[in-house]
Amino acid sequence: MTYLRAVGRAFALAAISLLSWVDVLVELIAFALLCGGLVFFLGPAVEWARGRSAVARTLAARWCGVEVGSPYRPEPPEPVRERDGWYRDGNQLYKRAFWIRWQRRLTWALEDPAASREFSWQLVNPLVTLLLPVAVLLGGPRVLHGYGRWTRWWLGPRPPVEPRKSRPHRHLEALGHQFGILALSLVQLIFSAFQLVVFVGAMPLAAPVVLRGRSSITDTLRRETEKWTGVRIPRPYLPPPALPVPRADGLYQVGRQLYEEPFWPVQHARTRWILRDRATWRDIAGGGLSFLVSLVCSLPALVLFSWGMTGLWLLWVWRPFVSSSVRWSPLPEVSTHLGALAQTPLVLLALAAALAPAPWLARQQARVARAWLGPTESSLLAQRVERLKQTRSDVTVTQAAELRRIERDLHDGVQSRLVAMGMKLGAVEALVDTDPEAAKRLTAELRAATSEALTELRALIRGIHPPVLSERGLLDAVRALALDSPLKSQVTGSLPGRVEEPVEACAYFAVSELLGNAAKHGAKRVSIEVAFADDLLTVAVTDDGPGGANVARGSGLRGIERRLGGFDGRLTLTSPIGGPTKATLEIPCQIHPGLRPEPGASPPGPPEVVDQEPSSPRTSTSSETV
């Protein structure tokens, strides 16, 4: 009876699993609508598919005897109305909470690592469960327990750091990335053709159409390509035009035409900006060329993979249970297990031929997309000039505030102590002949006050430029910060020498602020990775806090951005609801090779000087747990 019940459950699981392909179809349609600008369907589609996964976890516990917990991150908090009645999201205010709630739930659903595992399970699980009744007939009820463990591996919770993926897994994933880039390139091609139609027949609509396509389609292609292949495609567009300035009579001038309102001057400026930006036309050309290259790279793999999967299905699923013989081109007809075994190596060879070059081909597709959708030298220069204009005022204000802080600390602290010490010295002079004992007591107080003033002055100097930074360099200074932090910290990385002192100070205080933020918001662990390559200093700080960090809502993060802006640097923040939070600092700079310390050298002292530039002992690759 138990045996028959297990077989029945296997058939039921196989039937239920086929519905997962319906979920995949719904999600793909919702994703296509997202690429077309209809953004309200993908999040609900993903959450709706989670209901099927919940049923699978329940059946795994009830029929297979394997408990499977929920793998999802905590749901995002509800928006909170502020005192003035508005809801705030970054720098935007909303009268109702619907838009903020929808954005948070979409981010929560898509950025959860469990979402990608769940989508892969929806694709693969129906193929596995079709063989499940046969396996139960041969192996008995214990096969169901193995299927429950299979379900737990896909749909159960996992530790934050996932194990290294196997080579077949990486190649299968890369093949999926190939097809993903092909699909996004097709959408880009369609929208590029639509833009050309708008340019020819509806020029007033060109600016909003192009800007909408940049944000919803082209930027999606750039972002997903970088996520899938590691090939970064920066935005190449020229800075937007400034708002028009009225003349002395209050009118706005565009050429020889005057306007009373700024609406039409703004539209003219935006249209000229779009048409004169070479990146607009490169996006249109890249839509066609990127699709053609992706099609050439992906079509053979798609044919081989489809042919191989069809062969496995016909040989080992369709033939044993439905038909006595099968045949598919160009192989001969098969009616026995021996014939199926003879053709199986050819099927596996086709699958291997489709999977083997997938990572390399995906990167080539990404490089072609970068060549056309990435920035040129002129756009990079224009972006940098505009960024320096924006950050110049921030740097000036920050420097003025820092000088005022130093002046205030000196005036209220050390200066006051020095004035008091001068008065006590006068009293000592008056008492040294008449009351030597009192003069001795005042001298002892003066000694203590001198020590306190020196301690306060050293603390002020450390706030301006920490001594460990001058003596040991950035990597050791970051280790010192990690040692002082209450978090369990891990510092990894290497530097081939010393970067410029201002850059060191900028990175040091930025890391200090990030560690303070992590501790303040309840993180327990933090990892810091320091690297230098291609004249770019990169510092990545990752903590296991609750996430939800936003530059627009954090004065400390805005301060880091302003500090990095003075060096043309960039702060990249990834902080989904539920964590983890990863802040990456990127600062362009030069490096000065240092000298390695000799074995048994004395504790850190003033560094040696090479070519009149500050230097320090050469740092080496290290991994230290604090």
XYZ file of C-alpha atoms in Angstrom:
626
model
C 0.000 0.000 0.000
C 2.834 2.385 0.849
C 4.472 1.562 -2.482
C 1.322 2.410 -4.458
C 0.817 5.604 -2.459
C 4.374 6.692 -3.306
C 3.760 6.051 -7.026
C 0.542 8.052 -6.901
C 2.291 10.925 -5.191
C 5.034 10.853 -7.823
C 2.448 11.183 -10.609
C 0.741 14.021 -8.713
C 4.048 15.870 -8.266
C 4.788 15.452 -11.972
C 1.391 16.889 -12.925
C 1.691 19.832 -10.540
C 5.233 20.652 -11.658
C 4.088 21.160 -15.280
C 2.239 24.269 -14.085
C 5.638 25.848 -13.392
C 6.086 26.357 -17.116
C 2.928 28.473 -17.056
C 4.575 30.609 -14.361
C 7.687 30.965 -16.531
C 5.591 32.065 -19.496
C 3.769 34.656 -17.377
C 7.057 36.013 -16.019
C 8.586 36.256 -19.502
C 5.545 38.147 -20.777
C 5.737 40.493 -17.781
C 9.446 41.055 -18.445
C 8.728 41.864 -22.094
C 6.095 44.374 -20.965
C 8.666 45.878 -18.562
C 11.095 46.390 -21.454
C 8.279 48.113 -23.341
C 7.615 50.533 -20.491
C 4.734 48.708 -18.735
C 6.411 48.316 -15.378
C 3.505 47.211 -13.166
C 3.318 43.522 -14.088
C 6.716 41.933 -13.368
C 6.631 42.261 -9.577
C 3.139 40.735 -9.173
C 4.074 37.970 -11.648
C 7.122 37.005 -9.593
C 5.143 37.066 -6.347
C 2.338 35.027 -7.967
C 4.860 32.363 -9.040
C 6.048 32.141 -5.437
C 2.695 30.611 -4.575
C 3.581 27.564 -6.696
C 6.918 27.301 -4.888
C 5.122 27.442 -1.544
C 2.947 24.492 -2.647
C 6.105 22.567 -3.629
C 7.673 23.197 -0.217
C 4.473 22.061 1.516
C 4.272 18.850 -0.529
C 7.970 18.155 0.059
C 7.294 18.209 3.801
C 3.991 16.279 3.654
C 4.762 13.620 1.030
C 8.572 13.426 1.018
C 9.312 13.957 4.691
C 11.713 16.884 4.083
C 10.980 20.225 5.728
C 11.770 23.170 3.425
C 11.881 26.642 4.969
C 11.104 29.896 3.209
C 14.234 31.327 1.503
C 13.037 34.885 0.917
C 14.328 38.031 2.516
C 12.042 39.891 4.941
C 9.342 41.916 3.238
C 10.057 45.645 2.855
C 8.571 47.969 5.484
C 5.487 49.988 4.714
C 6.072 53.646 3.728
C 5.712 56.067 6.621
C 3.809 59.313 6.204
C 5.833 62.340 7.315
C 4.503 65.160 9.474
C 3.548 67.283 6.490
C 1.370 64.482 5.108
C 3.696 63.461 2.254
C 5.513 60.184 1.662
C 9.206 60.544 0.885
C 11.337 58.295 -1.287
C 14.809 59.751 -1.732
C 14.364 63.252 -3.115
C 10.816 62.600 -4.340
C 7.608 63.326 -2.433
C 4.367 61.426 -3.044
C 0.860 62.136 -1.851
C 0.034 58.421 -1.727
C 2.168 55.451 -0.724
C 1.251 53.248 -3.703
C 4.247 54.069 -5.907
C 6.803 53.749 -3.093
C 5.258 50.481 -1.930
C 5.286 49.061 -5.470
C 8.931 50.076 -6.072
C 10.061 48.514 -2.813
C 8.225 45.253 -3.452
C 9.584 45.038 -7.010
C 13.137 45.545 -5.739
C 12.535 43.046 -2.932
C 11.213 40.424 -5.360
C 13.860 40.786 -8.074
C 17.038 41.374 -6.049
C 16.491 38.432 -3.732
C 18.976 35.642 -4.639
C 16.163 33.154 -4.100
C 14.335 34.635 -7.122
C 16.936 33.438 -9.652
C 17.078 29.968 -8.054
C 13.293 29.795 -8.124
C 13.157 30.710 -11.830
C 15.746 28.045 -12.663
C 13.750 25.516 -10.638
C 10.601 26.391 -12.575
C 12.419 25.555 -15.806
C 14.223 22.386 -14.711
C 11.871 20.768 -12.200
C 9.155 19.660 -14.689
C 11.771 17.727 -16.685
C 12.946 15.982 -13.515
C 9.478 15.152 -12.212
C 8.523 13.536 -15.527
C 11.088 10.855 -14.674
C 10.011 10.716 -11.023
C 7.253 8.043 -11.411
C 9.698 5.723 -13.166
C 12.288 6.293 -10.465
C 9.715 5.569 -7.731
C 8.642 2.372 -9.500
C 12.266 1.233 -9.545
C 13.490 2.580 -6.210
C 10.429 2.734 -3.998
C 9.309 5.435 -1.544
C 12.879 6.442 -0.652
C 13.124 8.141 -4.065
C 10.482 10.597 -2.882
C 12.717 11.510 0.028
C 15.524 12.219 -2.427
C 13.169 14.407 -4.456
C 12.331 16.307 -1.270
C 16.015 16.983 -0.709
C 16.271 18.123 -4.352
C 13.407 20.569 -3.724
C 15.058 21.823 -0.534
C 18.324 22.451 -2.410
C 16.521 24.615 -4.958
C 13.796 26.300 -2.901
C 15.129 26.214 0.647
C 17.110 28.893 2.483
C 20.848 29.129 1.899
C 23.668 30.842 3.776
C 24.518 34.384 2.613
C 27.733 33.253 0.913
C 26.924 30.593 -1.642
C 29.479 27.909 -2.525
C 31.461 28.149 -5.721
C 29.450 27.076 -8.731
C 30.510 24.020 -10.681
C 31.736 24.348 -14.241
C 28.584 22.843 -15.861
C 26.465 25.192 -13.782
C 28.516 28.215 -14.866
C 28.339 27.235 -18.533
C 24.591 26.582 -18.376
C 24.154 29.954 -16.692
C 26.292 31.624 -19.364
C 24.123 30.057 -22.074
C 21.098 31.604 -20.426
C 22.944 34.935 -20.350
C 23.569 34.616 -24.087
C 19.865 34.224 -24.752
C 19.080 37.054 -22.312
C 21.413 39.470 -24.119
C 19.869 38.356 -27.423
C 16.356 39.103 -26.133
C 17.347 42.517 -24.764
C 19.152 43.344 -28.028
C 15.992 42.467 -29.951
C 13.956 44.845 -27.778
C 16.634 47.529 -28.301
C 16.444 46.988 -32.076
C 12.652 47.342 -32.108
C 12.788 50.527 -30.059
C 15.590 51.931 -32.241
C 13.375 51.502 -35.296
C 10.545 53.218 -33.413
C 12.839 56.142 -32.567
C 13.713 56.591 -36.248
C 10.005 56.738 -37.066
C 9.523 59.391 -34.360
C 12.455 61.444 -35.678
C 10.955 61.441 -39.166
C 7.276 61.925 -38.403
C 6.912 63.425 -34.904
C 9.969 65.496 -33.998
C 8.349 67.243 -30.971
C 8.026 63.824 -29.330
C 11.661 62.872 -29.968
C 13.098 64.044 -26.639
C 10.632 62.252 -24.307
C 10.682 59.093 -26.446
C 14.500 58.926 -26.504
C 14.830 59.665 -22.791
C 12.230 57.017 -21.957
C 14.053 54.476 -24.101
C 17.383 55.284 -22.484
C 16.111 54.758 -18.955
C 13.872 51.733 -19.483
C 15.517 49.742 -22.306
C 19.100 50.745 -23.076
C 20.073 51.152 -19.432
C 18.474 47.773 -18.678
C 20.648 46.207 -21.385
C 23.758 47.864 -19.918
C 22.926 46.882 -16.337
C 22.010 43.262 -17.031
C 24.976 42.760 -19.361
C 27.362 43.927 -16.647
C 25.637 41.729 -14.062
C 25.782 38.653 -16.306
C 29.231 38.978 -17.920
C 31.180 41.456 -15.799
C 31.677 43.768 -18.818
C 30.831 47.243 -17.606
C 29.034 49.581 -20.032
C 28.946 53.150 -18.633
C 26.303 55.636 -19.737
C 27.737 57.724 -22.594
C 25.284 60.617 -22.745
C 26.232 64.273 -22.620
C 25.054 66.226 -19.562
C 21.518 67.651 -19.914
C 21.171 71.359 -20.708
C 20.727 73.878 -17.931
C 17.410 75.591 -17.369
C 16.899 78.694 -19.554
C 17.727 82.088 -18.023
C 15.318 84.951 -18.731
C 16.477 88.179 -20.262
C 16.333 91.509 -18.471
C 12.747 92.029 -19.696
C 11.654 88.634 -18.307
C 11.294 86.907 -21.682
C 13.068 83.747 -22.806
C 14.990 83.845 -26.065
C 15.552 80.944 -28.481
C 17.320 82.221 -31.571
C 15.214 85.165 -32.805
C 12.055 83.984 -31.065
C 10.948 85.252 -27.646
C 8.712 83.326 -25.234
C 6.894 84.433 -22.105
C 7.064 81.003 -20.458
C 10.097 78.677 -20.176
C 8.234 75.597 -21.481
C 9.119 75.905 -25.166
C 12.731 77.018 -24.568
C 13.178 73.940 -22.386
C 11.729 71.705 -25.113
C 13.952 73.273 -27.767
C 17.032 72.842 -25.585
C 16.187 69.202 -24.812
C 15.573 68.414 -28.498
C 18.879 70.011 -29.555
C 20.620 68.121 -26.757
C 19.177 64.810 -27.935
C 19.904 65.401 -31.620
C 23.457 66.697 -31.130
C 24.460 63.913 -28.768
C 26.311 61.268 -30.757
C 25.303 58.664 -28.196
C 21.697 58.967 -29.421
C 22.653 57.807 -32.900
C 25.120 55.250 -31.557
C 22.289 53.709 -29.525
C 20.183 53.407 -32.676
C 23.022 51.873 -34.693
C 24.048 49.671 -31.776
C 20.518 48.298 -31.507
C 20.866 46.692 -34.941
C 24.517 45.653 -34.792
C 24.329 44.268 -31.266
C 21.303 42.162 -32.210
C 23.024 40.786 -35.322
C 26.163 39.833 -33.373
C 24.089 38.291 -30.573
C 22.063 36.344 -33.122
C 25.207 34.984 -34.798
C 26.676 34.011 -31.396
C 23.492 32.534 -29.941
C 21.755 30.842 -32.860
C 24.146 27.832 -33.163
C 24.033 27.304 -29.401
C 20.242 27.563 -29.414
C 19.949 25.011 -32.231
C 22.394 22.556 -30.634
C 20.904 22.893 -27.167
C 17.329 22.498 -28.442
C 18.311 19.521 -30.577
C 20.109 17.871 -27.661
C 17.289 18.406 -25.154
C 14.759 17.150 -27.715
C 16.884 14.053 -28.235
C 17.035 13.291 -24.494
C 13.275 13.756 -24.253
C 12.493 11.498 -27.203
C 15.009 8.787 -26.302
C 14.392 8.430 -22.583
C 10.929 9.883 -21.897
C 8.747 9.688 -25.002
C 10.009 6.358 -26.394
C 9.747 4.229 -23.189
C 6.298 5.488 -22.105
C 4.425 6.711 -25.189
C 5.841 5.297 -28.397
C 7.775 2.159 -29.169
C 10.053 3.913 -31.667
C 11.174 7.490 -32.290
C 13.066 9.275 -35.001
C 14.269 12.803 -35.351
C 16.511 14.302 -38.003
C 19.194 13.485 -38.973
C 19.571 10.334 -36.846
C 17.946 7.000 -37.771
C 14.900 5.553 -36.071
C 15.357 4.076 -32.581
C 13.140 1.407 -31.024
C 15.365 -0.311 -28.422
C 17.313 0.724 -25.361
C 20.527 -0.311 -27.091
C 19.849 2.063 -29.976
C 19.019 4.856 -27.546
C 22.309 4.251 -25.726
C 24.139 4.406 -29.066
C 22.641 7.822 -29.929
C 22.921 9.318 -26.451
C 26.661 10.253 -26.819
C 25.779 12.306 -29.914
C 23.080 14.099 -27.948
C 25.458 14.792 -25.072
C 28.101 15.990 -27.526
C 25.612 18.485 -28.987
C 24.818 19.781 -25.490
C 28.531 20.083 -24.676
C 29.151 21.940 -27.956
C 26.389 24.382 -27.033
C 27.617 24.913 -23.458
C 31.417 24.938 -23.842
C 31.869 28.322 -25.584
C 28.927 29.998 -23.819
C 30.929 32.165 -21.327
C 33.316 33.399 -24.030
C 30.503 34.113 -26.491
C 28.484 35.967 -23.848
C 31.476 38.220 -23.139
C 31.908 38.889 -26.871
C 28.268 39.909 -27.100
C 28.810 42.230 -24.137
C 31.963 43.743 -25.686
C 30.124 44.501 -28.920
C 27.341 46.141 -26.912
C 29.955 48.177 -25.009
C 31.574 49.321 -28.261
C 28.292 50.864 -29.438
C 26.382 51.634 -26.244
C 29.357 52.760 -24.163
C 30.964 56.224 -23.977
C 33.449 57.688 -26.428
C 36.430 59.833 -25.431
C 34.514 63.056 -26.113
C 31.513 62.003 -24.004
C 33.779 60.852 -21.181
C 35.527 64.240 -21.227
C 32.208 66.106 -21.254
C 30.873 64.006 -18.366
C 34.009 64.594 -16.349
C 33.947 68.354 -16.928
C 30.303 68.516 -15.866
C 30.958 66.373 -12.812
C 33.879 68.564 -11.782
C 31.679 71.648 -12.138
C 29.069 70.091 -9.861
C 31.551 68.894 -7.252
C 33.710 72.027 -7.178
C 31.217 73.954 -5.059
C 30.691 70.936 -2.775
C 34.441 70.629 -2.208
C 34.761 74.354 -1.496
C 31.938 74.236 1.059
C 33.376 71.094 2.674
C 36.845 72.598 2.964
C 35.460 75.807 4.466
C 33.451 73.818 7.020
C 36.516 71.739 7.903
C 38.614 74.869 8.421
C 35.912 76.346 10.655
C 35.817 73.120 12.668
C 39.586 73.154 13.159
C 39.489 76.843 14.100
C 36.685 76.228 16.601
C 38.464 73.221 18.136
C 41.691 75.202 18.514
C 39.899 78.253 19.904
C 37.662 76.423 22.363
C 40.144 73.703 23.337
C 43.887 74.128 23.099
C 43.846 77.953 23.109
C 41.776 78.080 26.296
C 44.141 75.670 28.010
C 47.189 77.686 26.939
C 45.610 80.906 28.311
C 44.908 79.174 31.641
C 48.461 77.822 31.738
C 49.825 81.349 31.151
C 47.803 82.701 34.070
C 49.045 79.899 36.320
C 52.635 80.627 35.297
C 52.126 84.228 36.415
C 50.852 82.977 39.751
C 53.883 80.694 40.085
C 56.191 83.671 39.519
C 54.386 85.599 42.259
C 54.434 82.720 44.752
C 57.858 81.199 44.153
C 59.523 83.492 46.733
C 56.702 83.971 49.250
C 54.968 80.570 49.226
C 57.141 77.838 47.611
C 54.682 75.046 48.533
C 51.816 76.729 46.692
C 54.118 77.354 43.725
C 54.966 73.628 43.628
C 51.279 72.704 43.659
C 50.601 75.088 40.773
C 53.579 73.646 38.905
C 52.127 70.134 39.257
C 48.773 71.379 37.972
C 50.599 73.008 35.053
C 52.266 69.688 34.225
C 48.880 67.902 34.203
C 47.326 70.665 32.089
C 50.231 70.387 29.639
C 49.613 66.662 29.281
C 45.868 67.225 28.714
C 46.530 69.925 26.125
C 48.980 67.648 24.316
C 46.423 64.801 24.282
C 43.747 67.109 22.906
C 46.121 68.460 20.266
C 47.040 64.930 19.169
C 43.351 64.011 18.866
C 42.806 67.094 16.722
C 45.757 66.147 14.495
C 44.422 62.607 14.099
C 41.124 64.098 12.958
C 42.951 66.104 10.293
C 45.328 63.352 9.109
C 45.822 60.160 11.153
C 49.495 59.384 11.862
C 49.041 55.699 10.964
C 48.020 56.826 7.483
C 51.239 58.759 6.997
C 53.431 56.080 8.514
C 51.960 52.835 7.186
C 49.775 53.690 4.215
C 46.132 53.118 3.393
C 45.910 49.331 3.779
C 47.386 49.260 7.291
C 45.330 52.313 8.272
C 42.171 50.473 7.178
C 43.255 47.466 9.255
C 43.633 49.791 12.238
C 40.100 51.072 11.658
C 38.840 47.490 11.531
C 40.615 46.690 14.812
C 38.951 49.675 16.490
C 35.509 48.796 15.097
C 33.094 46.786 17.289
C 32.214 44.632 14.256
C 33.869 41.370 13.317
C 35.883 42.594 10.338
C 37.873 41.033 7.519
C 40.340 43.113 5.488
C 41.679 41.731 2.218
C 43.512 43.107 -0.779
C 46.854 44.503 -1.784
C 48.432 47.722 -3.007
C 51.680 47.848 -5.005
C 52.754 51.078 -3.278
C 51.460 54.388 -1.967
C 48.734 56.447 -3.602
C 48.633 60.231 -3.239
C 48.192 61.409 0.336
C 44.926 63.319 -0.330
C 43.443 60.203 -1.925
C 44.559 58.090 1.034
C 42.883 60.486 3.456
C 39.694 60.549 1.357
C 39.455 56.734 1.257
C 40.373 56.410 4.955
C 37.659 58.743 6.234
C 35.105 57.257 3.813
C 35.797 53.748 5.172
C 35.584 55.117 8.715
C 32.149 56.591 7.975
C 30.933 53.338 6.384
C 32.084 51.274 9.373
C 30.305 53.664 11.711
C 27.102 53.395 9.661
C 27.289 49.590 9.662
C 27.706 49.442 13.434
C 24.930 51.998 13.996
C 22.396 50.038 11.939
C 22.937 46.669 13.608
C 25.464 44.868 11.402
C 27.568 42.102 12.962
C 30.153 41.408 10.266
C 31.880 43.564 7.699
C 34.404 42.780 4.973
C 36.700 45.356 3.381
C 38.481 44.721 0.098
C 41.142 47.128 -1.178
C 42.470 46.892 -4.750
C 44.261 48.998 -7.341
C 44.162 48.430 -11.106
C 44.267 50.620 -14.210
C 44.921 53.804 -12.196
C 41.768 53.214 -10.139
C 41.711 52.660 -6.383
C 38.747 50.495 -5.378
C 37.573 49.931 -1.804
C 34.525 47.677 -1.287
C 32.865 47.592 2.171
C 30.204 44.890 2.653
C 28.183 44.377 5.851
C 25.388 42.002 6.858
C 23.071 44.722 8.140
C 19.337 45.063 7.404
C 19.920 46.937 4.124
C 17.739 49.703 2.762
C 20.530 52.304 2.744
C 19.919 55.255 0.436
C 22.334 58.042 -0.420
C 19.493 60.531 -0.697
C 18.375 59.826 2.885
C 21.776 59.636 4.583
C 23.831 62.705 5.401
C 26.904 60.526 6.011
C 26.650 58.902 2.581
C 26.124 62.292 0.962
C 29.255 63.480 2.748
C 31.180 60.527 1.287
C 29.903 61.412 -2.181
C 31.014 65.023 -1.749
C 34.410 63.915 -0.485
C 34.877 61.548 -3.446
C 33.619 64.197 -5.871
C 36.701 66.307 -5.222
C 38.819 63.516 -6.728
C 36.398 62.631 -9.546
C 35.561 59.476 -7.603
C 32.334 57.528 -7.375
C 30.298 55.808 -4.669
C 28.263 52.788 -5.786
C 25.772 51.548 -3.214
C 23.912 48.235 -3.341
C 21.594 47.798 -0.365
C 18.447 45.704 -0.941
C 15.868 45.423 1.800
C 17.083 42.686 4.141
C 20.752 43.175 3.240
C 23.561 42.794 2.608
C 24.814 46.333 1.994
C 27.810 46.836 -0.299
C 29.424 50.253 -0.793
C 32.135 50.495 -3.449
C 34.475 53.498 -3.560
C 36.266 54.156 -6.853
C 38.904 56.919 -6.987
C 41.127 57.612 -10.015
C 44.706 58.168 -8.836
C 48.370 57.375 -9.423
C 50.480 55.087 -7.288
C 54.083 55.453 -6.127
C 55.975 52.171 -5.611
C 57.328 51.859 -2.100
C 60.038 49.746 -0.484
C 59.523 46.532 1.436
C 60.498 46.633 5.120
C 63.527 44.614 6.045
C 63.016 41.535 8.260
C 63.121 42.441 11.914
C 62.726 46.129 11.224
C 61.738 48.434 14.037
C 58.143 49.579 14.555
C 56.730 51.951 11.984
C 58.513 55.248 11.829
C 58.706 58.070 9.327
C 58.688 56.529 5.847
C 61.582 56.779 3.474
C 61.315 59.183 0.579
C 61.616 58.153 -3.052
C 61.884 60.917 -5.674
C 60.623 63.449 -3.160
C 57.269 61.658 -2.996
C 55.771 60.068 0.134
C 56.321 56.353 0.283
C 55.879 53.484 2.681
C 56.821 49.830 2.961
C 55.405 47.941 0.010
C 52.211 46.163 0.931
C 51.552 42.614 -0.138
C 48.551 40.448 -0.781
C 46.982 39.692 2.549
C 43.873 38.421 4.175
C 43.393 39.352 7.786
C 40.492 38.612 10.089
C 40.037 41.063 12.907
